[in-house]
Amino acid sequence: MGFFDFLKGGSKKDGAGDGKTKKSSPAAKFAEAAGSKRAQAYDRQEAINELAKLGTADAVEALLRRFTFSTDPSITDQEEKELAFEGILKAGRESIEPVRAFVAKAESVSWPMRVMKEILEPDEYVEELLVWLERWDTEYAKFIDPKLQILEALGELTHPKIREATERFLEDVNDQAKFNAVVAVLAQNDAASIPALLSLLLEEESVRIRTKIANGMGERGWSVPDDQRESIRKVLPPEFSIDGSGFIKKR
């Protein structure tokens, strides 16, 4: 008998001889199997399917646990996560609070971001990501995958609040965070970001980041102020130059 069959088995009595069945939420009896890497794949998948039918906040909380581990083979792992994802969506806006609670402690937020993108309106989604980003600073941390994922997602969006929220990460100690922030800032097409981008260009050692800034400014036709042209010219990657009007060009 599999673990899932055991969960579906006979009820336990609550108390000595009182004859009453102990009650719990409908999601509780499926939660352990759905969120256990050690469960048999069949049991786990059946539990995920049962939780998906419920469409409740408790079910969402249980389904979210499936995103905390990976299994072999990878195709099965992906299928199970897609099942959990679809099940969470069935709960609609009931999913919002459980997802927020999950994100506060999660080591990865890629699946929660997918959920929120489907459930929320576009402006709501941006506002949500910005709230998640506020929890992060620009200092060293051992594990920053959620920060990188949020910045990357914001780089694919445009919204009046994104530039200001992401600009501070141009000073991040982590190169990937800085790169993602550059992408997010440039995506907003706001010339108000020119001073911050030039400041980073003058100080940055990473050729990849300097190239991204130079390309971005060149593509947008943003000119370098006259008093900074000489210093910027010295730090541009070799394939770029500044013309007489201060525009960055590829040679």
PDB file of C-alpha atoms in Angstrom:
ATOM      1  CA  MET A   1       0.000   0.000   0.000  1.00  0.00           C
ATOM      2  CA  GLY A   2       1.417   3.386  -1.046  1.00  0.00           C
ATOM      3  CA  PHE A   3       1.757   6.412   1.186  1.00  0.00           C
ATOM      4  CA  PHE A   4      -1.169   8.114  -0.529  1.00  0.00           C
ATOM      5  CA  ASP A   5      -3.380   5.048   0.005  1.00  0.00           C
ATOM      6  CA  PHE A   6      -2.449   5.160   3.681  1.00  0.00           C
ATOM      7  CA  LEU A   7      -3.517   8.805   3.885  1.00  0.00           C
ATOM      8  CA  LYS A   8      -6.866   7.925   2.343  1.00  0.00           C
ATOM      9  CA  GLY A   9      -7.323   5.056   4.775  1.00  0.00           C
ATOM     10  CA  GLY A  10      -9.425   4.679   7.869  1.00  0.00           C
ATOM     11  CA  SER A  11     -10.047   7.640  10.154  1.00  0.00           C
ATOM     12  CA  LYS A  12      -8.542   7.934  13.614  1.00  0.00           C
ATOM     13  CA  LYS A  13     -10.595   8.420  16.727  1.00  0.00           C
ATOM     14  CA  ASP A  14     -10.164  11.599  18.703  1.00  0.00           C
ATOM     15  CA  GLY A  15     -10.012  10.833  22.430  1.00  0.00           C
ATOM     16  CA  ALA A  16     -10.548   7.595  24.341  1.00  0.00           C
ATOM     17  CA  GLY A  17     -13.755   5.883  23.271  1.00  0.00           C
ATOM     18  CA  ASP A  18     -15.703   9.035  22.444  1.00  0.00           C
ATOM     19  CA  GLY A  19     -16.436   7.774  18.908  1.00  0.00           C
ATOM     20  CA  LYS A  20     -15.799  11.162  17.265  1.00  0.00           C
ATOM     21  CA  THR A  21     -13.595  11.581  14.196  1.00  0.00           C
ATOM     22  CA  LYS A  22     -10.832  14.151  14.418  1.00  0.00           C
ATOM     23  CA  LYS A  23     -11.461  16.881  11.862  1.00  0.00           C
ATOM     24  CA  SER A  24      -8.916  18.775   9.778  1.00  0.00           C
ATOM     25  CA  SER A  25      -8.950  20.875   6.613  1.00  0.00           C
ATOM     26  CA  PRO A  26      -9.641  18.943   3.402  1.00  0.00           C
ATOM     27  CA  ALA A  27      -6.162  19.847   2.173  1.00  0.00           C
ATOM     28  CA  ALA A  28      -4.350  18.474   5.222  1.00  0.00           C
ATOM     29  CA  LYS A  29      -4.513  14.798   4.304  1.00  0.00           C
ATOM     30  CA  PHE A  30      -2.910  15.444   0.896  1.00  0.00           C
ATOM     31  CA  ALA A  31      -0.355  18.079   1.925  1.00  0.00           C
ATOM     32  CA  GLU A  32       2.380  15.769   3.164  1.00  0.00           C
ATOM     33  CA  ALA A  33       2.482  13.551   0.083  1.00  0.00           C
ATOM     34  CA  ALA A  34       2.290  16.494  -2.338  1.00  0.00           C
ATOM     35  CA  GLY A  35       5.196  18.267  -0.695  1.00  0.00           C
ATOM     36  CA  SER A  36       7.463  15.309   0.009  1.00  0.00           C
ATOM     37  CA  LYS A  37      10.447  14.456  -2.160  1.00  0.00           C
ATOM     38  CA  ARG A  38      10.524  11.037  -0.517  1.00  0.00           C
ATOM     39  CA  ALA A  39       6.947  10.139  -1.444  1.00  0.00           C
ATOM     40  CA  GLN A  40       6.332   7.753  -4.316  1.00  0.00           C
ATOM     41  CA  ALA A  41       5.819   9.677  -7.567  1.00  0.00           C
ATOM     42  CA  TYR A  42       2.356   8.175  -8.046  1.00  0.00           C
ATOM     43  CA  ASP A  43       1.256   9.156  -4.544  1.00  0.00           C
ATOM     44  CA  ARG A  44       2.682  12.652  -4.901  1.00  0.00           C
ATOM     45  CA  GLN A  45       1.002  13.244  -8.259  1.00  0.00           C
ATOM     46  CA  GLU A  46      -2.355  11.977  -7.016  1.00  0.00           C
ATOM     47  CA  ALA A  47      -2.090  14.223  -3.962  1.00  0.00           C
ATOM     48  CA  ILE A  48      -1.292  17.221  -6.185  1.00  0.00           C
ATOM     49  CA  ASN A  49      -4.342  16.446  -8.313  1.00  0.00           C
ATOM     50  CA  GLU A  50      -6.584  16.200  -5.258  1.00  0.00           C
ATOM     51  CA  LEU A  51      -5.297  19.500  -3.878  1.00  0.00           C
ATOM     52  CA  ALA A  52      -5.783  21.150  -7.263  1.00  0.00           C
ATOM     53  CA  LYS A  53      -9.483  20.263  -7.147  1.00  0.00           C
ATOM     54  CA  LEU A  54     -10.003  22.098  -3.860  1.00  0.00           C
ATOM     55  CA  GLY A  55      -9.174  25.641  -4.995  1.00  0.00           C
ATOM     56  CA  THR A  56      -8.667  26.874  -1.430  1.00  0.00           C
ATOM     57  CA  ALA A  57      -5.957  28.880   0.324  1.00  0.00           C
ATOM     58  CA  ASP A  58      -5.001  25.778   2.344  1.00  0.00           C
ATOM     59  CA  ALA A  59      -4.603  23.796  -0.857  1.00  0.00           C
ATOM     60  CA  VAL A  60      -2.460  26.547  -2.356  1.00  0.00           C
ATOM     61  CA  GLU A  61      -0.205  26.522   0.695  1.00  0.00           C
ATOM     62  CA  ALA A  62       0.288  22.794   0.282  1.00  0.00           C
ATOM     63  CA  LEU A  63       0.843  22.970  -3.488  1.00  0.00           C
ATOM     64  CA  LEU A  64       3.486  25.661  -3.104  1.00  0.00           C
ATOM     65  CA  ARG A  65       5.677  23.205  -1.213  1.00  0.00           C
ATOM     66  CA  ARG A  66       6.151  21.265  -4.458  1.00  0.00           C
ATOM     67  CA  PHE A  67       8.323  24.135  -5.703  1.00  0.00           C
ATOM     68  CA  THR A  68      10.860  23.662  -2.900  1.00  0.00           C
ATOM     69  CA  PHE A  69      12.578  20.569  -4.312  1.00  0.00           C
ATOM     70  CA  SER A  70      13.464  18.809  -7.556  1.00  0.00           C
ATOM     71  CA  THR A  71      13.251  15.145  -8.472  1.00  0.00           C
ATOM     72  CA  ASP A  72      14.518  12.820 -11.174  1.00  0.00           C
ATOM     73  CA  PRO A  73      13.730  12.431 -13.962  1.00  0.00           C
ATOM     74  CA  SER A  74      13.542  16.122 -14.764  1.00  0.00           C
ATOM     75  CA  ILE A  75      10.576  15.703 -17.093  1.00  0.00           C
ATOM     76  CA  THR A  76       8.514  14.270 -14.233  1.00  0.00           C
ATOM     77  CA  ASP A  77       9.685  17.048 -11.944  1.00  0.00           C
ATOM     78  CA  GLN A  78       8.522  19.665 -14.451  1.00  0.00           C
ATOM     79  CA  GLU A  79       5.192  17.923 -14.998  1.00  0.00           C
ATOM     80  CA  GLU A  80       4.483  17.838 -11.269  1.00  0.00           C
ATOM     81  CA  LYS A  81       5.353  21.500 -10.882  1.00  0.00           C
ATOM     82  CA  GLU A  82       3.104  22.413 -13.802  1.00  0.00           C
ATOM     83  CA  LEU A  83       0.285  20.444 -12.158  1.00  0.00           C
ATOM     84  CA  ALA A  84       0.852  22.328  -8.903  1.00  0.00           C
ATOM     85  CA  PHE A  85       0.980  25.628 -10.797  1.00  0.00           C
ATOM     86  CA  GLU A  86      -2.330  24.950 -12.560  1.00  0.00           C
ATOM     87  CA  GLY A  87      -3.896  23.859  -9.297  1.00  0.00           C
ATOM     88  CA  ILE A  88      -2.842  27.091  -7.603  1.00  0.00           C
ATOM     89  CA  LEU A  89      -4.338  29.135 -10.430  1.00  0.00           C
ATOM     90  CA  LYS A  90      -7.708  27.446  -9.865  1.00  0.00           C
ATOM     91  CA  ALA A  91      -7.858  29.170  -6.485  1.00  0.00           C
ATOM     92  CA  GLY A  92      -7.689  32.569  -8.175  1.00  0.00           C
ATOM     93  CA  ARG A  93      -7.110  35.480  -5.838  1.00  0.00           C
ATOM     94  CA  GLU A  94      -7.368  33.127  -2.869  1.00  0.00           C
ATOM     95  CA  SER A  95      -3.781  32.265  -3.818  1.00  0.00           C
ATOM     96  CA  ILE A  96      -2.382  35.735  -3.185  1.00  0.00           C
ATOM     97  CA  GLU A  97      -1.803  35.588   0.569  1.00  0.00           C
ATOM     98  CA  PRO A  98      -0.389  32.034   0.611  1.00  0.00           C
ATOM     99  CA  VAL A  99       1.999  32.982  -2.197  1.00  0.00           C
ATOM    100  CA  ARG A 100       3.133  36.098  -0.319  1.00  0.00           C
ATOM    101  CA  ALA A 101       3.796  34.039   2.812  1.00  0.00           C
ATOM    102  CA  PHE A 102       5.735  31.484   0.764  1.00  0.00           C
ATOM    103  CA  VAL A 103       7.860  34.128  -0.970  1.00  0.00           C
ATOM    104  CA  ALA A 104       8.920  35.636   2.357  1.00  0.00           C
ATOM    105  CA  LYS A 105      10.967  32.475   3.064  1.00  0.00           C
ATOM    106  CA  ALA A 106      11.491  30.979  -0.401  1.00  0.00           C
ATOM    107  CA  GLU A 107      14.883  30.183  -1.910  1.00  0.00           C
ATOM    108  CA  SER A 108      13.428  30.685  -5.388  1.00  0.00           C
ATOM    109  CA  VAL A 109      10.516  32.860  -6.486  1.00  0.00           C
ATOM    110  CA  SER A 110      10.285  31.940 -10.163  1.00  0.00           C
ATOM    111  CA  TRP A 111       7.118  29.862  -9.783  1.00  0.00           C
ATOM    112  CA  PRO A 112       5.420  32.316  -7.399  1.00  0.00           C
ATOM    113  CA  MET A 113       6.136  35.081  -9.927  1.00  0.00           C
ATOM    114  CA  ARG A 114       4.458  33.010 -12.628  1.00  0.00           C
ATOM    115  CA  VAL A 115       1.435  32.563 -10.390  1.00  0.00           C
ATOM    116  CA  MET A 116       1.148  36.259  -9.593  1.00  0.00           C
ATOM    117  CA  LYS A 117       1.585  37.244 -13.228  1.00  0.00           C
ATOM    118  CA  GLU A 118      -1.439  35.111 -14.120  1.00  0.00           C
ATOM    119  CA  ILE A 119      -3.633  36.191 -11.213  1.00  0.00           C
ATOM    120  CA  LEU A 120      -2.911  39.911 -10.899  1.00  0.00           C
ATOM    121  CA  GLU A 121      -3.537  42.779 -13.265  1.00  0.00           C
ATOM    122  CA  PRO A 122      -0.335  44.067 -14.946  1.00  0.00           C
ATOM    123  CA  ASP A 123       0.041  47.102 -12.657  1.00  0.00           C
ATOM    124  CA  GLU A 124      -0.733  44.987  -9.595  1.00  0.00           C
ATOM    125  CA  TYR A 125       1.924  42.497 -10.654  1.00  0.00           C
ATOM    126  CA  VAL A 126       4.598  45.187 -10.921  1.00  0.00           C
ATOM    127  CA  GLU A 127       3.611  46.632  -7.548  1.00  0.00           C
ATOM    128  CA  GLU A 128       3.835  43.149  -6.034  1.00  0.00           C
ATOM    129  CA  LEU A 129       7.338  42.540  -7.380  1.00  0.00           C
ATOM    130  CA  LEU A 130       8.475  45.917  -6.087  1.00  0.00           C
ATOM    131  CA  VAL A 131       7.247  45.024  -2.605  1.00  0.00           C
ATOM    132  CA  TRP A 132       9.232  41.775  -2.788  1.00  0.00           C
ATOM    133  CA  LEU A 133      12.300  43.685  -3.965  1.00  0.00           C
ATOM    134  CA  GLU A 134      12.120  46.094  -1.015  1.00  0.00           C
ATOM    135  CA  ARG A 135      13.208  43.263   1.281  1.00  0.00           C
ATOM    136  CA  TRP A 136      16.611  43.161  -0.389  1.00  0.00           C
ATOM    137  CA  ASP A 137      19.597  45.466  -0.021  1.00  0.00           C
ATOM    138  CA  THR A 138      22.756  45.874  -2.079  1.00  0.00           C
ATOM    139  CA  GLU A 139      25.166  44.274   0.385  1.00  0.00           C
ATOM    140  CA  TYR A 140      26.743  40.832   0.286  1.00  0.00           C
ATOM    141  CA  ALA A 141      24.476  37.912   1.044  1.00  0.00           C
ATOM    142  CA  LYS A 142      25.218  34.223   0.680  1.00  0.00           C
ATOM    143  CA  PHE A 143      22.005  33.414  -1.130  1.00  0.00           C
ATOM    144  CA  ILE A 144      20.398  35.992  -3.435  1.00  0.00           C
ATOM    145  CA  ASP A 145      18.539  33.986  -6.083  1.00  0.00           C
ATOM    146  CA  PRO A 146      15.174  35.641  -5.312  1.00  0.00           C
ATOM    147  CA  LYS A 147      16.693  39.110  -5.712  1.00  0.00           C
ATOM    148  CA  LEU A 148      18.231  38.150  -9.050  1.00  0.00           C
ATOM    149  CA  GLN A 149      14.959  36.625 -10.233  1.00  0.00           C
ATOM    150  CA  ILE A 150      12.897  39.673  -9.276  1.00  0.00           C
ATOM    151  CA  LEU A 151      15.314  42.091 -10.956  1.00  0.00           C
ATOM    152  CA  GLU A 152      15.349  39.928 -14.073  1.00  0.00           C
ATOM    153  CA  ALA A 153      11.550  39.896 -14.192  1.00  0.00           C
ATOM    154  CA  LEU A 154      11.391  43.676 -13.799  1.00  0.00           C
ATOM    155  CA  GLY A 155      13.757  43.979 -16.763  1.00  0.00           C
ATOM    156  CA  GLU A 156      10.967  42.577 -18.926  1.00  0.00           C
ATOM    157  CA  LEU A 157       8.401  45.120 -17.723  1.00  0.00           C
ATOM    158  CA  THR A 158       7.802  48.861 -17.948  1.00  0.00           C
ATOM    159  CA  HIS A 159       6.194  50.909 -15.206  1.00  0.00           C
ATOM    160  CA  PRO A 160       6.792  54.414 -13.798  1.00  0.00           C
ATOM    161  CA  LYS A 161       7.973  53.001 -10.450  1.00  0.00           C
ATOM    162  CA  ILE A 162      10.503  50.468 -11.735  1.00  0.00           C
ATOM    163  CA  ARG A 163      13.368  52.833 -12.528  1.00  0.00           C
ATOM    164  CA  GLU A 164      13.561  54.360  -9.082  1.00  0.00           C
ATOM    165  CA  ALA A 165      13.118  50.994  -7.342  1.00  0.00           C
ATOM    166  CA  THR A 166      15.843  49.236  -9.316  1.00  0.00           C
ATOM    167  CA  GLU A 167      18.363  52.058  -9.679  1.00  0.00           C
ATOM    168  CA  ARG A 168      19.801  51.476  -6.218  1.00  0.00           C
ATOM    169  CA  PHE A 169      20.891  47.997  -7.311  1.00  0.00           C
ATOM    170  CA  LEU A 170      23.306  49.579  -9.784  1.00  0.00           C
ATOM    171  CA  GLU A 171      25.495  49.775  -6.683  1.00  0.00           C
ATOM    172  CA  ASP A 172      25.008  46.144  -5.683  1.00  0.00           C
ATOM    173  CA  VAL A 173      28.098  44.201  -4.651  1.00  0.00           C
ATOM    174  CA  ASN A 174      27.005  41.276  -6.822  1.00  0.00           C
ATOM    175  CA  ASP A 175      27.805  41.574 -10.546  1.00  0.00           C
ATOM    176  CA  GLN A 176      24.752  39.638 -11.711  1.00  0.00           C
ATOM    177  CA  ALA A 177      22.474  41.811  -9.593  1.00  0.00           C
ATOM    178  CA  LYS A 178      24.093  44.910 -11.093  1.00  0.00           C
ATOM    179  CA  PHE A 179      23.677  43.542 -14.607  1.00  0.00           C
ATOM    180  CA  ASN A 180      20.005  42.708 -14.009  1.00  0.00           C
ATOM    181  CA  ALA A 181      19.488  46.173 -12.558  1.00  0.00           C
ATOM    182  CA  VAL A 182      21.067  47.786 -15.627  1.00  0.00           C
ATOM    183  CA  VAL A 183      18.686  45.831 -17.853  1.00  0.00           C
ATOM    184  CA  ALA A 184      15.686  46.822 -15.720  1.00  0.00           C
ATOM    185  CA  VAL A 185      16.670  50.496 -15.639  1.00  0.00           C
ATOM    186  CA  LEU A 186      17.309  50.664 -19.385  1.00  0.00           C
ATOM    187  CA  ALA A 187      13.999  48.929 -20.105  1.00  0.00           C
ATOM    188  CA  GLN A 188      12.161  51.918 -18.661  1.00  0.00           C
ATOM    189  CA  ASN A 189      13.495  54.227 -21.411  1.00  0.00           C
ATOM    190  CA  ASP A 190      13.729  57.074 -18.926  1.00  0.00           C
ATOM    191  CA  ALA A 191      16.548  59.568 -19.567  1.00  0.00           C
ATOM    192  CA  ALA A 192      16.458  60.412 -15.854  1.00  0.00           C
ATOM    193  CA  SER A 193      18.578  57.289 -15.353  1.00  0.00           C
ATOM    194  CA  ILE A 194      21.510  58.694 -17.375  1.00  0.00           C
ATOM    195  CA  PRO A 195      23.452  60.089 -14.360  1.00  0.00           C
ATOM    196  CA  ALA A 196      23.216  56.787 -12.446  1.00  0.00           C
ATOM    197  CA  LEU A 197      24.224  54.733 -15.484  1.00  0.00           C
ATOM    198  CA  LEU A 198      27.200  56.971 -16.262  1.00  0.00           C
ATOM    199  CA  SER A 199      28.304  56.854 -12.645  1.00  0.00           C
ATOM    200  CA  LEU A 200      28.333  53.056 -12.807  1.00  0.00           C
ATOM    201  CA  LEU A 201      30.109  53.117 -16.170  1.00  0.00           C
ATOM    202  CA  LEU A 202      32.940  55.178 -14.670  1.00  0.00           C
ATOM    203  CA  GLU A 203      33.468  52.812 -11.736  1.00  0.00           C
ATOM    204  CA  GLU A 204      32.571  49.392 -13.122  1.00  0.00           C
ATOM    205  CA  GLU A 205      35.227  46.768 -13.825  1.00  0.00           C
ATOM    206  CA  SER A 206      32.959  44.251 -15.540  1.00  0.00           C
ATOM    207  CA  VAL A 207      33.230  44.546 -19.321  1.00  0.00           C
ATOM    208  CA  ARG A 208      29.833  42.894 -19.701  1.00  0.00           C
ATOM    209  CA  ILE A 209      28.143  45.551 -17.594  1.00  0.00           C
ATOM    210  CA  ARG A 210      29.989  48.423 -19.277  1.00  0.00           C
ATOM    211  CA  THR A 211      29.060  47.014 -22.683  1.00  0.00           C
ATOM    212  CA  LYS A 212      25.405  46.738 -21.670  1.00  0.00           C
ATOM    213  CA  ILE A 213      25.316  50.360 -20.557  1.00  0.00           C
ATOM    214  CA  ALA A 214      27.109  51.602 -23.660  1.00  0.00           C
ATOM    215  CA  ASN A 215      24.813  49.621 -25.940  1.00  0.00           C
ATOM    216  CA  GLY A 216      21.725  50.745 -24.060  1.00  0.00           C
ATOM    217  CA  MET A 217      22.603  54.415 -24.148  1.00  0.00           C
ATOM    218  CA  GLY A 218      23.614  54.228 -27.797  1.00  0.00           C
ATOM    219  CA  GLU A 219      20.388  52.506 -28.822  1.00  0.00           C
ATOM    220  CA  ARG A 220      18.313  55.123 -27.011  1.00  0.00           C
ATOM    221  CA  GLY A 221      20.219  58.085 -28.367  1.00  0.00           C
ATOM    222  CA  TRP A 222      21.128  59.347 -24.914  1.00  0.00           C
ATOM    223  CA  SER A 223      24.046  61.736 -25.002  1.00  0.00           C
ATOM    224  CA  VAL A 224      26.859  62.047 -22.493  1.00  0.00           C
ATOM    225  CA  PRO A 225      27.110  65.524 -20.918  1.00  0.00           C
ATOM    226  CA  ASP A 226      30.021  67.549 -22.259  1.00  0.00           C
ATOM    227  CA  ASP A 227      31.895  67.650 -18.944  1.00  0.00           C
ATOM    228  CA  GLN A 228      31.893  63.822 -18.709  1.00  0.00           C
ATOM    229  CA  ARG A 229      32.745  62.867 -22.272  1.00  0.00           C
ATOM    230  CA  GLU A 230      36.488  62.589 -21.842  1.00  0.00           C
ATOM    231  CA  SER A 231      36.268  60.447 -18.715  1.00  0.00           C
ATOM    232  CA  ILE A 232      33.557  58.228 -20.217  1.00  0.00           C
ATOM    233  CA  ARG A 233      35.575  57.834 -23.422  1.00  0.00           C
ATOM    234  CA  LYS A 234      38.417  56.325 -21.380  1.00  0.00           C
ATOM    235  CA  VAL A 235      36.266  53.587 -19.820  1.00  0.00           C
ATOM    236  CA  LEU A 236      34.197  52.574 -22.842  1.00  0.00           C
ATOM    237  CA  PRO A 237      34.802  49.059 -24.204  1.00  0.00           C
ATOM    238  CA  PRO A 238      37.065  49.173 -27.299  1.00  0.00           C
ATOM    239  CA  GLU A 239      34.206  48.743 -29.775  1.00  0.00           C
ATOM    240  CA  PHE A 240      32.522  51.994 -28.685  1.00  0.00           C
ATOM    241  CA  SER A 241      33.294  55.673 -29.158  1.00  0.00           C
ATOM    242  CA  ILE A 242      31.667  59.034 -28.405  1.00  0.00           C
ATOM    243  CA  ASP A 243      30.955  61.401 -31.273  1.00  0.00           C
ATOM    244  CA  GLY A 244      31.127  65.197 -31.190  1.00  0.00           C
ATOM    245  CA  SER A 245      27.548  65.468 -29.938  1.00  0.00           C
ATOM    246  CA  GLY A 246      28.141  63.095 -27.030  1.00  0.00           C
ATOM    247  CA  PHE A 247      26.369  60.087 -28.501  1.00  0.00           C
ATOM    248  CA  ILE A 248      27.835  56.642 -27.875  1.00  0.00           C
ATOM    249  CA  LYS A 249      28.427  54.769 -31.118  1.00  0.00           C
ATOM    250  CA  LYS A 250      29.697  51.333 -32.073  1.00  0.00           C
ATOM    251  CA  ARG A 251      32.824  51.570 -34.179  1.00  0.00           C
TER     252      ARG A 251
END
